């Protein structure tokens, strides 16, 4: 238990000292959110309808950059090899790595998405489902991202991240639908429950698969 | 019975045995599948009755339905092979996934294309973001991801393992994708043929359709065997048994 806490501390320190890890997704998010009104239209009525989807897709794309970070440094300095050889429970360590990555790559964007009320004219009642669905939906996306990152370790190809996008389709659908439901006065709670169910269902499977993908690079 | 199956399974894992047996089976399967496809196409295009609602346009069903159904079956069979590869490390399963993925992608593409051609006169548009179309498109993207992943690994064993992992994660995710797009939007007509219960299609149209489905499945079996043989011969070209075999011919 204590070594897990130590690993958490270590990961947290590494991320907090490497400012690019959490600044680049945030910058990407803010820039693209402010580009939409310029590129599409500054009409509040049009933007209001598009806002839920735009925010979700932008978050999906801006987290894409950070997934290469989850394992790549540990892979290059050899600490993953040590962990794999140590006989510890690697899936828990992988889980901690994903969690810390989520804190630094997704959480700031989720907080910043509040600005979409002003920038994209999202109605105020849409804010609560937006934040809740993002809080529950983004961990699932991070799981897919970790798997993609583990598979494409040491390769600078777009195949890994691109693999993650079709997988995260259900999260995107349920998340945007929750916001649209609440804007139309429909109860969105069932969508949130489905998002939770998907997260719980996929968590062990993806962890297992990511550990398998990590082992792949050392045989 | 069980012993026979077990023997068969173990033999299936051996390259030389598979190469020998598949060489004997291929001509029969090829002739049978191509003749079935030709017969069912002629029957479907010229002799089956015109649809009361859709007119002659419906005849593309004889290409659309077999392609879409086989594209899903190929993916599920690939995921079984992926499990076999990860659990028992059977090399043949890796060969199977690698050779069947392009075939599956091709048939998914044929399905999407024929669907678009069918959709233009009946729905008035080439493409709609409908549940079934979207999940077929996602299936196509999965195939592309598998084919793309294949080429990023230098070692054959790690490429096979990586591809197996993706295939399994994909097959776990596929039902979720299907259900979620179902809630999202649906326009497509429901499936005409179900194994249990009444089919909503008349017998005169059903028989050529079943023949064409059978033909396409056999055709996939045929092309699958061919490309597996090609894959085996690239993997084993320096092995003793392969050299002996090719010097005999």
PDB file of C-alpha atoms in Angstrom, chain B residues 36-246:
ATOM      1  CA  UNK B  36     -22.703 -19.690 -56.075  1.00  0.00           C
ATOM      2  CA  UNK B  37     -22.059 -15.953 -56.374  1.00  0.00           C
ATOM      3  CA  UNK B  38     -22.645 -16.060 -60.148  1.00  0.00           C
ATOM      4  CA  UNK B  39     -25.844 -18.119 -59.814  1.00  0.00           C
ATOM      5  CA  UNK B  40     -27.287 -15.979 -57.033  1.00  0.00           C
ATOM      6  CA  UNK B  41     -26.404 -12.747 -58.841  1.00  0.00           C
ATOM      7  CA  UNK B  42     -28.116 -13.863 -62.064  1.00  0.00           C
ATOM      8  CA  UNK B  43     -31.096 -15.164 -60.096  1.00  0.00           C
ATOM      9  CA  UNK B  44     -31.337 -12.056 -57.985  1.00  0.00           C
ATOM     10  CA  UNK B  45     -30.798  -9.533 -60.762  1.00  0.00           C
ATOM     11  CA  UNK B  46     -32.988 -11.092 -63.475  1.00  0.00           C
ATOM     12  CA  UNK B  47     -35.417 -13.664 -62.082  1.00  0.00           C
ATOM     13  CA  UNK B  48     -36.525 -12.671 -58.603  1.00  0.00           C
ATOM     14  CA  UNK B  49     -39.680 -10.503 -58.486  1.00  0.00           C
ATOM     15  CA  UNK B  50     -39.641  -6.718 -58.372  1.00  0.00           C
ATOM     16  CA  UNK B  51     -40.213  -5.186 -54.962  1.00  0.00           C
ATOM     17  CA  UNK B  52     -43.638  -3.566 -54.535  1.00  0.00           C
ATOM     18  CA  UNK B  53     -42.331  -0.486 -52.724  1.00  0.00           C
ATOM     19  CA  UNK B  54     -38.729   0.019 -53.798  1.00  0.00           C
ATOM     20  CA  UNK B  55     -38.946  -1.250 -57.391  1.00  0.00           C
ATOM     21  CA  UNK B  56     -35.849  -2.754 -58.998  1.00  0.00           C
ATOM     22  CA  UNK B  57     -33.476  -0.802 -56.798  1.00  0.00           C
ATOM     23  CA  UNK B  58     -33.852  -3.331 -54.013  1.00  0.00           C
ATOM     24  CA  UNK B  59     -31.817  -5.859 -56.040  1.00  0.00           C
ATOM     25  CA  UNK B  60     -28.614  -4.443 -54.621  1.00  0.00           C
ATOM     26  CA  UNK B  61     -29.632  -6.358 -51.476  1.00  0.00           C
ATOM     27  CA  UNK B  62     -27.921  -9.381 -53.045  1.00  0.00           C
ATOM     28  CA  UNK B  63     -24.590  -7.613 -52.625  1.00  0.00           C
ATOM     29  CA  UNK B  64     -25.265  -5.385 -49.651  1.00  0.00           C
ATOM     30  CA  UNK B  65     -26.549  -7.881 -47.102  1.00  0.00           C
ATOM     31  CA  UNK B  66     -23.881 -10.587 -47.685  1.00  0.00           C
ATOM     32  CA  UNK B  67     -21.059  -8.037 -47.518  1.00  0.00           C
ATOM     33  CA  UNK B  68     -22.246  -6.403 -44.308  1.00  0.00           C
ATOM     34  CA  UNK B  69     -23.045  -9.660 -42.552  1.00  0.00           C
ATOM     35  CA  UNK B  70     -19.720 -11.251 -43.493  1.00  0.00           C
ATOM     36  CA  UNK B  71     -17.822  -8.148 -42.386  1.00  0.00           C
ATOM     37  CA  UNK B  72     -19.177  -8.534 -38.864  1.00  0.00           C
ATOM     38  CA  UNK B  73     -18.629 -12.287 -38.797  1.00  0.00           C
ATOM     39  CA  UNK B  74     -15.008 -11.808 -39.870  1.00  0.00           C
ATOM     40  CA  UNK B  75     -14.438  -9.388 -37.003  1.00  0.00           C
ATOM     41  CA  UNK B  76     -15.938 -11.760 -34.445  1.00  0.00           C
ATOM     42  CA  UNK B  77     -13.915 -14.682 -35.796  1.00  0.00           C
ATOM     43  CA  UNK B  78     -10.792 -12.521 -35.615  1.00  0.00           C
ATOM     44  CA  UNK B  79     -11.502 -11.779 -31.976  1.00  0.00           C
ATOM     45  CA  UNK B  80     -11.810 -15.516 -31.246  1.00  0.00           C
ATOM     46  CA  UNK B  81      -8.454 -15.968 -32.978  1.00  0.00           C
ATOM     47  CA  UNK B  82      -7.055 -13.105 -30.892  1.00  0.00           C
ATOM     48  CA  UNK B  83      -8.129 -14.842 -27.679  1.00  0.00           C
ATOM     49  CA  UNK B  84      -6.608 -18.101 -28.919  1.00  0.00           C
ATOM     50  CA  UNK B  85      -3.385 -16.293 -29.722  1.00  0.00           C
ATOM     51  CA  UNK B  86      -3.149 -14.574 -26.329  1.00  0.00           C
ATOM     52  CA  UNK B  87      -4.064 -17.665 -24.300  1.00  0.00           C
ATOM     53  CA  UNK B  88      -2.360 -20.530 -26.124  1.00  0.00           C
ATOM     54  CA  UNK B  89       0.196 -18.570 -28.177  1.00  0.00           C
ATOM     55  CA  UNK B  90      -0.886 -20.378 -31.321  1.00  0.00           C
ATOM     56  CA  UNK B  91       1.066 -18.818 -34.165  1.00  0.00           C
ATOM     57  CA  UNK B  92      -1.589 -19.715 -36.699  1.00  0.00           C
ATOM     58  CA  UNK B  93      -4.050 -17.388 -34.953  1.00  0.00           C
ATOM     59  CA  UNK B  94      -1.710 -14.473 -35.634  1.00  0.00           C
ATOM     60  CA  UNK B  95      -1.532 -15.464 -39.288  1.00  0.00           C
ATOM     61  CA  UNK B  96      -5.335 -15.667 -39.329  1.00  0.00           C
ATOM     62  CA  UNK B  97      -5.834 -12.153 -37.938  1.00  0.00           C
ATOM     63  CA  UNK B  98      -3.224 -10.633 -40.207  1.00  0.00           C
ATOM     64  CA  UNK B  99      -4.636 -12.198 -43.373  1.00  0.00           C
ATOM     65  CA  UNK B 100      -8.329 -11.733 -42.596  1.00  0.00           C
ATOM     66  CA  UNK B 101      -8.192  -8.066 -41.538  1.00  0.00           C
ATOM     67  CA  UNK B 102      -7.775  -6.658 -45.096  1.00  0.00           C
ATOM     68  CA  UNK B 103     -10.531  -8.961 -46.369  1.00  0.00           C
ATOM     69  CA  UNK B 104     -12.839  -7.786 -43.590  1.00  0.00           C
ATOM     70  CA  UNK B 105     -12.015  -4.161 -44.330  1.00  0.00           C
ATOM     71  CA  UNK B 106     -12.720  -4.721 -48.022  1.00  0.00           C
ATOM     72  CA  UNK B 107     -16.120  -6.277 -47.332  1.00  0.00           C
ATOM     73  CA  UNK B 108     -17.050  -3.545 -44.858  1.00  0.00           C
ATOM     74  CA  UNK B 109     -16.168  -1.035 -47.549  1.00  0.00           C
ATOM     75  CA  UNK B 110     -18.279  -2.906 -50.125  1.00  0.00           C
ATOM     76  CA  UNK B 111     -21.128  -2.910 -47.628  1.00  0.00           C
ATOM     77  CA  UNK B 112     -20.854   0.827 -47.021  1.00  0.00           C
ATOM     78  CA  UNK B 113     -20.540   1.569 -50.731  1.00  0.00           C
ATOM     79  CA  UNK B 114     -23.474  -0.611 -51.793  1.00  0.00           C
ATOM     80  CA  UNK B 115     -25.482   0.884 -48.923  1.00  0.00           C
ATOM     81  CA  UNK B 116     -24.731   4.376 -50.217  1.00  0.00           C
ATOM     82  CA  UNK B 117     -25.781   3.379 -53.746  1.00  0.00           C
ATOM     83  CA  UNK B 118     -28.966   1.863 -52.323  1.00  0.00           C
ATOM     84  CA  UNK B 119     -29.619   4.867 -50.126  1.00  0.00           C
ATOM     85  CA  UNK B 120     -29.447   7.433 -52.915  1.00  0.00           C
ATOM     86  CA  UNK B 121     -32.704   6.437 -54.695  1.00  0.00           C
ATOM     87  CA  UNK B 122     -34.597   5.174 -51.628  1.00  0.00           C
ATOM     88  CA  UNK B 123     -33.707   7.706 -48.927  1.00  0.00           C
ATOM     89  CA  UNK B 124     -32.668  10.472 -51.304  1.00  0.00           C
ATOM     90  CA  UNK B 125     -29.144  10.756 -49.900  1.00  0.00           C
ATOM     91  CA  UNK B 126     -25.867   8.860 -50.150  1.00  0.00           C
ATOM     92  CA  UNK B 127     -25.149   8.956 -46.458  1.00  0.00           C
ATOM     93  CA  UNK B 128     -27.097   9.504 -43.272  1.00  0.00           C
ATOM     94  CA  UNK B 129     -25.701   9.487 -39.754  1.00  0.00           C
ATOM     95  CA  UNK B 130     -27.890   6.606 -38.807  1.00  0.00           C
ATOM     96  CA  UNK B 131     -27.144   4.034 -36.115  1.00  0.00           C
ATOM     97  CA  UNK B 132     -26.391   1.056 -38.351  1.00  0.00           C
ATOM     98  CA  UNK B 133     -24.373   3.054 -40.842  1.00  0.00           C
ATOM     99  CA  UNK B 134     -22.365   4.659 -38.082  1.00  0.00           C
ATOM    100  CA  UNK B 135     -21.566   1.384 -36.343  1.00  0.00           C
ATOM    101  CA  UNK B 136     -20.518  -0.147 -39.669  1.00  0.00           C
ATOM    102  CA  UNK B 137     -18.288   2.859 -40.256  1.00  0.00           C
ATOM    103  CA  UNK B 138     -16.770   2.354 -36.804  1.00  0.00           C
ATOM    104  CA  UNK B 139     -16.201  -1.308 -37.661  1.00  0.00           C
ATOM    105  CA  UNK B 140     -14.365  -0.138 -40.785  1.00  0.00           C
ATOM    106  CA  UNK B 141     -12.233   2.197 -38.655  1.00  0.00           C
ATOM    107  CA  UNK B 142     -11.397  -0.704 -36.312  1.00  0.00           C
ATOM    108  CA  UNK B 143     -10.239  -2.739 -39.298  1.00  0.00           C
ATOM    109  CA  UNK B 144      -8.103   0.163 -40.488  1.00  0.00           C
ATOM    110  CA  UNK B 145      -6.613   0.556 -37.003  1.00  0.00           C
ATOM    111  CA  UNK B 146      -5.749  -3.151 -36.922  1.00  0.00           C
ATOM    112  CA  UNK B 147      -4.119  -2.997 -40.351  1.00  0.00           C
ATOM    113  CA  UNK B 148      -2.275   0.182 -39.406  1.00  0.00           C
ATOM    114  CA  UNK B 149      -1.031  -1.268 -36.109  1.00  0.00           C
ATOM    115  CA  UNK B 150       0.281  -4.303 -37.950  1.00  0.00           C
ATOM    116  CA  UNK B 151       2.904  -2.288 -39.779  1.00  0.00           C
ATOM    117  CA  UNK B 152       4.278  -0.300 -36.836  1.00  0.00           C
ATOM    118  CA  UNK B 153       5.982  -3.283 -35.199  1.00  0.00           C
ATOM    119  CA  UNK B 154       9.268  -4.635 -36.369  1.00  0.00           C
ATOM    120  CA  UNK B 155       9.045  -8.013 -34.656  1.00  0.00           C
ATOM    121  CA  UNK B 156       6.348 -10.312 -35.947  1.00  0.00           C
ATOM    122  CA  UNK B 157       5.486 -11.737 -32.538  1.00  0.00           C
ATOM    123  CA  UNK B 158       4.913  -8.339 -30.934  1.00  0.00           C
ATOM    124  CA  UNK B 159       2.898  -7.198 -33.951  1.00  0.00           C
ATOM    125  CA  UNK B 160       0.659 -10.252 -33.576  1.00  0.00           C
ATOM    126  CA  UNK B 161       0.246  -9.693 -29.837  1.00  0.00           C
ATOM    127  CA  UNK B 162      -0.501  -5.983 -30.236  1.00  0.00           C
ATOM    128  CA  UNK B 163      -3.048  -6.681 -32.931  1.00  0.00           C
ATOM    129  CA  UNK B 164      -4.696  -9.367 -30.794  1.00  0.00           C
ATOM    130  CA  UNK B 165      -5.011  -6.953 -27.884  1.00  0.00           C
ATOM    131  CA  UNK B 166      -6.607  -4.282 -30.092  1.00  0.00           C
ATOM    132  CA  UNK B 167      -8.968  -6.793 -31.660  1.00  0.00           C
ATOM    133  CA  UNK B 168     -10.150  -7.979 -28.241  1.00  0.00           C
ATOM    134  CA  UNK B 169     -10.610  -4.454 -26.868  1.00  0.00           C
ATOM    135  CA  UNK B 170     -12.476  -3.606 -30.061  1.00  0.00           C
ATOM    136  CA  UNK B 171     -14.827  -6.553 -29.744  1.00  0.00           C
ATOM    137  CA  UNK B 172     -15.576  -5.607 -26.142  1.00  0.00           C
ATOM    138  CA  UNK B 173     -16.305  -2.060 -27.238  1.00  0.00           C
ATOM    139  CA  UNK B 174     -18.302  -2.895 -30.357  1.00  0.00           C
ATOM    140  CA  UNK B 175     -21.591  -3.770 -28.575  1.00  0.00           C
ATOM    141  CA  UNK B 176     -21.317  -0.556 -26.534  1.00  0.00           C
ATOM    142  CA  UNK B 177     -20.803   1.448 -29.722  1.00  0.00           C
ATOM    143  CA  UNK B 178     -23.763  -0.308 -31.307  1.00  0.00           C
ATOM    144  CA  UNK B 179     -26.090   0.359 -28.377  1.00  0.00           C
ATOM    145  CA  UNK B 180     -25.027   3.958 -27.935  1.00  0.00           C
ATOM    146  CA  UNK B 181     -25.528   4.877 -31.591  1.00  0.00           C
ATOM    147  CA  UNK B 182     -28.874   3.075 -31.407  1.00  0.00           C
ATOM    148  CA  UNK B 183     -30.071   5.527 -28.779  1.00  0.00           C
ATOM    149  CA  UNK B 184     -28.548   8.306 -30.785  1.00  0.00           C
ATOM    150  CA  UNK B 185     -30.317   7.906 -34.104  1.00  0.00           C
ATOM    151  CA  UNK B 186     -32.050   5.244 -36.156  1.00  0.00           C
ATOM    152  CA  UNK B 187     -33.450   5.367 -39.680  1.00  0.00           C
ATOM    153  CA  UNK B 188     -32.280   2.106 -41.244  1.00  0.00           C
ATOM    154  CA  UNK B 189     -34.880  -0.573 -41.878  1.00  0.00           C
ATOM    155  CA  UNK B 190     -34.672  -3.405 -39.316  1.00  0.00           C
ATOM    156  CA  UNK B 191     -32.950  -6.640 -40.321  1.00  0.00           C
ATOM    157  CA  UNK B 192     -35.013  -8.601 -42.847  1.00  0.00           C
ATOM    158  CA  UNK B 193     -33.785 -12.038 -41.875  1.00  0.00           C
ATOM    159  CA  UNK B 194     -33.622 -13.346 -38.346  1.00  0.00           C
ATOM    160  CA  UNK B 195     -32.601 -16.861 -37.419  1.00  0.00           C
ATOM    161  CA  UNK B 196     -35.423 -17.179 -34.912  1.00  0.00           C
ATOM    162  CA  UNK B 197     -38.900 -16.205 -36.013  1.00  0.00           C
ATOM    163  CA  UNK B 198     -40.448 -15.112 -39.275  1.00  0.00           C
ATOM    164  CA  UNK B 199     -38.408 -13.364 -41.928  1.00  0.00           C
ATOM    165  CA  UNK B 200     -40.006 -10.234 -43.315  1.00  0.00           C
ATOM    166  CA  UNK B 201     -39.010 -11.101 -46.877  1.00  0.00           C
ATOM    167  CA  UNK B 202     -40.815 -13.310 -49.394  1.00  0.00           C
ATOM    168  CA  UNK B 203     -39.423 -16.710 -50.290  1.00  0.00           C
ATOM    169  CA  UNK B 204     -38.762 -15.857 -53.940  1.00  0.00           C
ATOM    170  CA  UNK B 205     -36.404 -13.124 -52.818  1.00  0.00           C
ATOM    171  CA  UNK B 206     -35.087 -15.013 -49.820  1.00  0.00           C
ATOM    172  CA  UNK B 207     -33.654 -18.026 -51.648  1.00  0.00           C
ATOM    173  CA  UNK B 208     -31.275 -16.111 -53.956  1.00  0.00           C
ATOM    174  CA  UNK B 209     -30.345 -13.908 -50.997  1.00  0.00           C
ATOM    175  CA  UNK B 210     -29.424 -16.927 -48.873  1.00  0.00           C
ATOM    176  CA  UNK B 211     -27.491 -18.367 -51.833  1.00  0.00           C
ATOM    177  CA  UNK B 212     -25.554 -15.143 -52.247  1.00  0.00           C
ATOM    178  CA  UNK B 213     -24.808 -14.997 -48.515  1.00  0.00           C
ATOM    179  CA  UNK B 214     -23.534 -18.571 -48.643  1.00  0.00           C
ATOM    180  CA  UNK B 215     -21.499 -17.741 -51.740  1.00  0.00           C
ATOM    181  CA  UNK B 216     -19.870 -14.709 -50.132  1.00  0.00           C
ATOM    182  CA  UNK B 217     -19.074 -16.627 -46.940  1.00  0.00           C
ATOM    183  CA  UNK B 218     -17.417 -19.358 -48.998  1.00  0.00           C
ATOM    184  CA  UNK B 219     -15.623 -16.692 -51.008  1.00  0.00           C
ATOM    185  CA  UNK B 220     -14.212 -15.220 -47.792  1.00  0.00           C
ATOM    186  CA  UNK B 221     -13.159 -18.727 -46.750  1.00  0.00           C
ATOM    187  CA  UNK B 222     -11.466 -19.133 -50.141  1.00  0.00           C
ATOM    188  CA  UNK B 223      -9.640 -15.793 -50.169  1.00  0.00           C
ATOM    189  CA  UNK B 224      -8.822 -16.206 -46.476  1.00  0.00           C
ATOM    190  CA  UNK B 225      -7.127 -19.545 -47.160  1.00  0.00           C
ATOM    191  CA  UNK B 226      -5.235 -18.024 -50.092  1.00  0.00           C
ATOM    192  CA  UNK B 227      -3.922 -15.070 -48.135  1.00  0.00           C
ATOM    193  CA  UNK B 228      -3.093 -17.249 -45.105  1.00  0.00           C
ATOM    194  CA  UNK B 229      -1.042 -19.463 -47.399  1.00  0.00           C
ATOM    195  CA  UNK B 230       0.715 -16.408 -48.778  1.00  0.00           C
ATOM    196  CA  UNK B 231       1.410 -15.184 -45.241  1.00  0.00           C
ATOM    197  CA  UNK B 232       2.733 -18.584 -44.168  1.00  0.00           C
ATOM    198  CA  UNK B 233       4.999 -18.784 -47.181  1.00  0.00           C
ATOM    199  CA  UNK B 234       6.527 -15.381 -46.376  1.00  0.00           C
ATOM    200  CA  UNK B 235       6.996 -16.326 -42.732  1.00  0.00           C
ATOM    201  CA  UNK B 236       8.415 -19.777 -43.375  1.00  0.00           C
ATOM    202  CA  UNK B 237      10.333 -19.233 -46.579  1.00  0.00           C
ATOM    203  CA  UNK B 238      13.639 -20.172 -44.982  1.00  0.00           C
ATOM    204  CA  UNK B 239      12.357 -23.255 -43.179  1.00  0.00           C
ATOM    205  CA  UNK B 240      13.356 -26.739 -44.256  1.00  0.00           C
ATOM    206  CA  UNK B 241       9.837 -28.067 -44.928  1.00  0.00           C
ATOM    207  CA  UNK B 242       8.950 -25.147 -47.140  1.00  0.00           C
ATOM    208  CA  UNK B 243      12.102 -25.405 -49.223  1.00  0.00           C
ATOM    209  CA  UNK B 244      11.498 -29.119 -49.663  1.00  0.00           C
ATOM    210  CA  UNK B 245       7.905 -28.491 -50.719  1.00  0.00           C
ATOM    211  CA  UNK B 246       8.779 -25.804 -53.227  1.00  0.00           C
TER     212      UNK B 246
END
